[in-house]
Amino acid sequence: MAQNETTKLILYVAGETPKSLAAIANLERICKEDLDNRYEVQVIDLKKEPRLAREHSIVAIPTLVRQLPAPIRKIIGDLSDAEKVLVSLNVKGAQ
């Protein structure tokens, strides 16, 4: 990933469940501590927009999708393991 490239992340959640709230908080922490303000985050509540689950091939929640830079990468879970999230989304070099 280029050093000045913005990472676009989309987090799919289902309402305000404990796992959804944990994923949001963990993603905020990861972005703040590891992505040096080079990120854009969108949170999509699939309870409010259920059609997006099928359209975007979301099979479990919470799911974090790295939309940009290509290729698209996904990770499922509450994002509590920051190292795993960074490695899985291939943004470890963003520090």
PDB file of C-alpha atoms in Angstrom:
ATOM      1  CA  MET A   1       0.000   0.000   0.000  1.00  0.00           C
ATOM      2  CA  ALA A   2       1.322   3.425  -0.916  1.00  0.00           C
ATOM      3  CA  GLN A   3       2.395   5.469   2.072  1.00  0.00           C
ATOM      4  CA  ASN A   4      -0.108   8.314   1.454  1.00  0.00           C
ATOM      5  CA  GLU A   5      -3.003   6.161   0.196  1.00  0.00           C
ATOM      6  CA  THR A   6      -6.312   6.368   2.066  1.00  0.00           C
ATOM      7  CA  THR A   7      -7.790   3.127   3.368  1.00  0.00           C
ATOM      8  CA  LYS A   8     -11.562   2.898   2.868  1.00  0.00           C
ATOM      9  CA  LEU A   9     -13.218   0.637   5.436  1.00  0.00           C
ATOM     10  CA  ILE A  10     -16.850  -0.426   5.691  1.00  0.00           C
ATOM     11  CA  LEU A  11     -18.093  -2.037   8.897  1.00  0.00           C
ATOM     12  CA  TYR A  12     -21.330  -4.017   8.656  1.00  0.00           C
ATOM     13  CA  VAL A  13     -23.182  -4.404  11.970  1.00  0.00           C
ATOM     14  CA  ALA A  14     -26.658  -5.464  13.147  1.00  0.00           C
ATOM     15  CA  GLY A  15     -28.136  -2.812  15.385  1.00  0.00           C
ATOM     16  CA  GLU A  16     -26.646  -2.044  18.771  1.00  0.00           C
ATOM     17  CA  THR A  17     -25.743  -5.556  19.883  1.00  0.00           C
ATOM     18  CA  PRO A  18     -22.752  -5.994  22.199  1.00  0.00           C
ATOM     19  CA  LYS A  19     -20.649  -7.438  19.337  1.00  0.00           C
ATOM     20  CA  SER A  20     -21.600  -4.587  17.017  1.00  0.00           C
ATOM     21  CA  LEU A  21     -20.768  -1.940  19.613  1.00  0.00           C
ATOM     22  CA  ALA A  22     -17.476  -3.676  20.434  1.00  0.00           C
ATOM     23  CA  ALA A  23     -16.547  -3.833  16.744  1.00  0.00           C
ATOM     24  CA  ILE A  24     -17.254  -0.111  16.304  1.00  0.00           C
ATOM     25  CA  ALA A  25     -15.184   0.823  19.368  1.00  0.00           C
ATOM     26  CA  ASN A  26     -12.326  -1.498  18.385  1.00  0.00           C
ATOM     27  CA  LEU A  27     -12.273  -0.158  14.826  1.00  0.00           C
ATOM     28  CA  GLU A  28     -12.160   3.431  16.105  1.00  0.00           C
ATOM     29  CA  ARG A  29      -9.196   2.513  18.322  1.00  0.00           C
ATOM     30  CA  ILE A  30      -7.348   0.694  15.520  1.00  0.00           C
ATOM     31  CA  CYS A  31      -7.851   3.579  13.097  1.00  0.00           C
ATOM     32  CA  LYS A  32      -6.695   6.157  15.626  1.00  0.00           C
ATOM     33  CA  GLU A  33      -3.637   4.198  16.790  1.00  0.00           C
ATOM     34  CA  ASP A  34      -2.492   2.463  13.601  1.00  0.00           C
ATOM     35  CA  LEU A  35      -3.737   4.197  10.459  1.00  0.00           C
ATOM     36  CA  ASP A  36      -2.383   7.719  11.023  1.00  0.00           C
ATOM     37  CA  ASN A  37      -5.568   9.496   9.854  1.00  0.00           C
ATOM     38  CA  ARG A  38      -5.308   7.903   6.407  1.00  0.00           C
ATOM     39  CA  TYR A  39      -8.657   6.171   6.523  1.00  0.00           C
ATOM     40  CA  GLU A  40     -12.331   6.627   5.731  1.00  0.00           C
ATOM     41  CA  VAL A  41     -14.850   4.581   7.707  1.00  0.00           C
ATOM     42  CA  GLN A  42     -18.485   3.878   6.931  1.00  0.00           C
ATOM     43  CA  VAL A  43     -20.692   1.906   9.334  1.00  0.00           C
ATOM     44  CA  ILE A  44     -23.703   0.161   7.805  1.00  0.00           C
ATOM     45  CA  ASP A  45     -26.462  -1.188  10.047  1.00  0.00           C
ATOM     46  CA  LEU A  46     -27.913  -4.224   8.281  1.00  0.00           C
ATOM     47  CA  LYS A  47     -31.023  -4.083  10.470  1.00  0.00           C
ATOM     48  CA  LYS A  48     -31.825  -0.765   8.773  1.00  0.00           C
ATOM     49  CA  GLU A  49     -30.595  -1.795   5.311  1.00  0.00           C
ATOM     50  CA  PRO A  50     -30.880  -5.611   5.100  1.00  0.00           C
ATOM     51  CA  ARG A  51     -30.699  -5.700   1.282  1.00  0.00           C
ATOM     52  CA  LEU A  52     -27.059  -4.584   1.481  1.00  0.00           C
ATOM     53  CA  ALA A  53     -26.086  -7.894   3.096  1.00  0.00           C
ATOM     54  CA  ARG A  54     -26.969  -9.767  -0.080  1.00  0.00           C
ATOM     55  CA  GLU A  55     -25.715  -7.048  -2.433  1.00  0.00           C
ATOM     56  CA  HIS A  56     -22.313  -6.922  -0.712  1.00  0.00           C
ATOM     57  CA  SER A  57     -22.027 -10.680   0.041  1.00  0.00           C
ATOM     58  CA  ILE A  58     -22.031 -10.251   3.825  1.00  0.00           C
ATOM     59  CA  VAL A  59     -22.631 -13.645   5.458  1.00  0.00           C
ATOM     60  CA  ALA A  60     -21.813 -12.870   9.110  1.00  0.00           C
ATOM     61  CA  ILE A  61     -21.728  -9.813  11.321  1.00  0.00           C
ATOM     62  CA  PRO A  62     -19.903  -7.806  12.335  1.00  0.00           C
ATOM     63  CA  THR A  63     -17.854  -7.811   9.124  1.00  0.00           C
ATOM     64  CA  LEU A  64     -15.172  -5.280   8.258  1.00  0.00           C
ATOM     65  CA  VAL A  65     -14.412  -4.759   4.571  1.00  0.00           C
ATOM     66  CA  ARG A  66     -11.368  -2.959   3.236  1.00  0.00           C
ATOM     67  CA  GLN A  67     -12.809  -1.483   0.045  1.00  0.00           C
ATOM     68  CA  LEU A  68      -9.741   0.506  -0.988  1.00  0.00           C
ATOM     69  CA  PRO A  69      -7.007   0.013  -1.881  1.00  0.00           C
ATOM     70  CA  ALA A  70      -7.883  -3.001  -4.019  1.00  0.00           C
ATOM     71  CA  PRO A  71      -8.192  -5.926  -3.668  1.00  0.00           C
ATOM     72  CA  ILE A  72     -11.172  -6.052  -1.326  1.00  0.00           C
ATOM     73  CA  ARG A  73     -10.448  -7.854   1.965  1.00  0.00           C
ATOM     74  CA  LYS A  74     -12.862  -8.938   4.717  1.00  0.00           C
ATOM     75  CA  ILE A  75     -12.591  -9.884   8.370  1.00  0.00           C
ATOM     76  CA  ILE A  76     -15.420 -11.164  10.557  1.00  0.00           C
ATOM     77  CA  GLY A  77     -15.692 -10.588  14.305  1.00  0.00           C
ATOM     78  CA  ASP A  78     -15.544  -7.889  16.954  1.00  0.00           C
ATOM     79  CA  LEU A  79     -12.062  -6.707  15.865  1.00  0.00           C
ATOM     80  CA  SER A  80     -10.650  -7.079  19.382  1.00  0.00           C
ATOM     81  CA  ASP A  81      -7.301  -8.392  18.109  1.00  0.00           C
ATOM     82  CA  ALA A  82      -5.795  -5.306  16.452  1.00  0.00           C
ATOM     83  CA  GLU A  83      -2.763  -7.175  15.117  1.00  0.00           C
ATOM     84  CA  LYS A  84      -4.982  -9.768  13.422  1.00  0.00           C
ATOM     85  CA  VAL A  85      -7.143  -7.024  11.902  1.00  0.00           C
ATOM     86  CA  LEU A  86      -4.147  -5.121  10.528  1.00  0.00           C
ATOM     87  CA  VAL A  87      -2.548  -8.252   9.078  1.00  0.00           C
ATOM     88  CA  SER A  88      -5.816  -9.636   7.668  1.00  0.00           C
ATOM     89  CA  LEU A  89      -6.643  -6.369   5.947  1.00  0.00           C
ATOM     90  CA  ASN A  90      -3.041  -5.933   4.818  1.00  0.00           C
ATOM     91  CA  VAL A  91      -2.707  -2.498   6.398  1.00  0.00           C
ATOM     92  CA  LYS A  92       0.087  -3.364   8.825  1.00  0.00           C
ATOM     93  CA  GLY A  93       2.497  -1.172   6.877  1.00  0.00           C
ATOM     94  CA  ALA A  94       0.273   1.852   7.403  1.00  0.00           C
ATOM     95  CA  GLN A  95       2.007   2.851  10.645  1.00  0.00           C
TER      96      GLN A  95
END
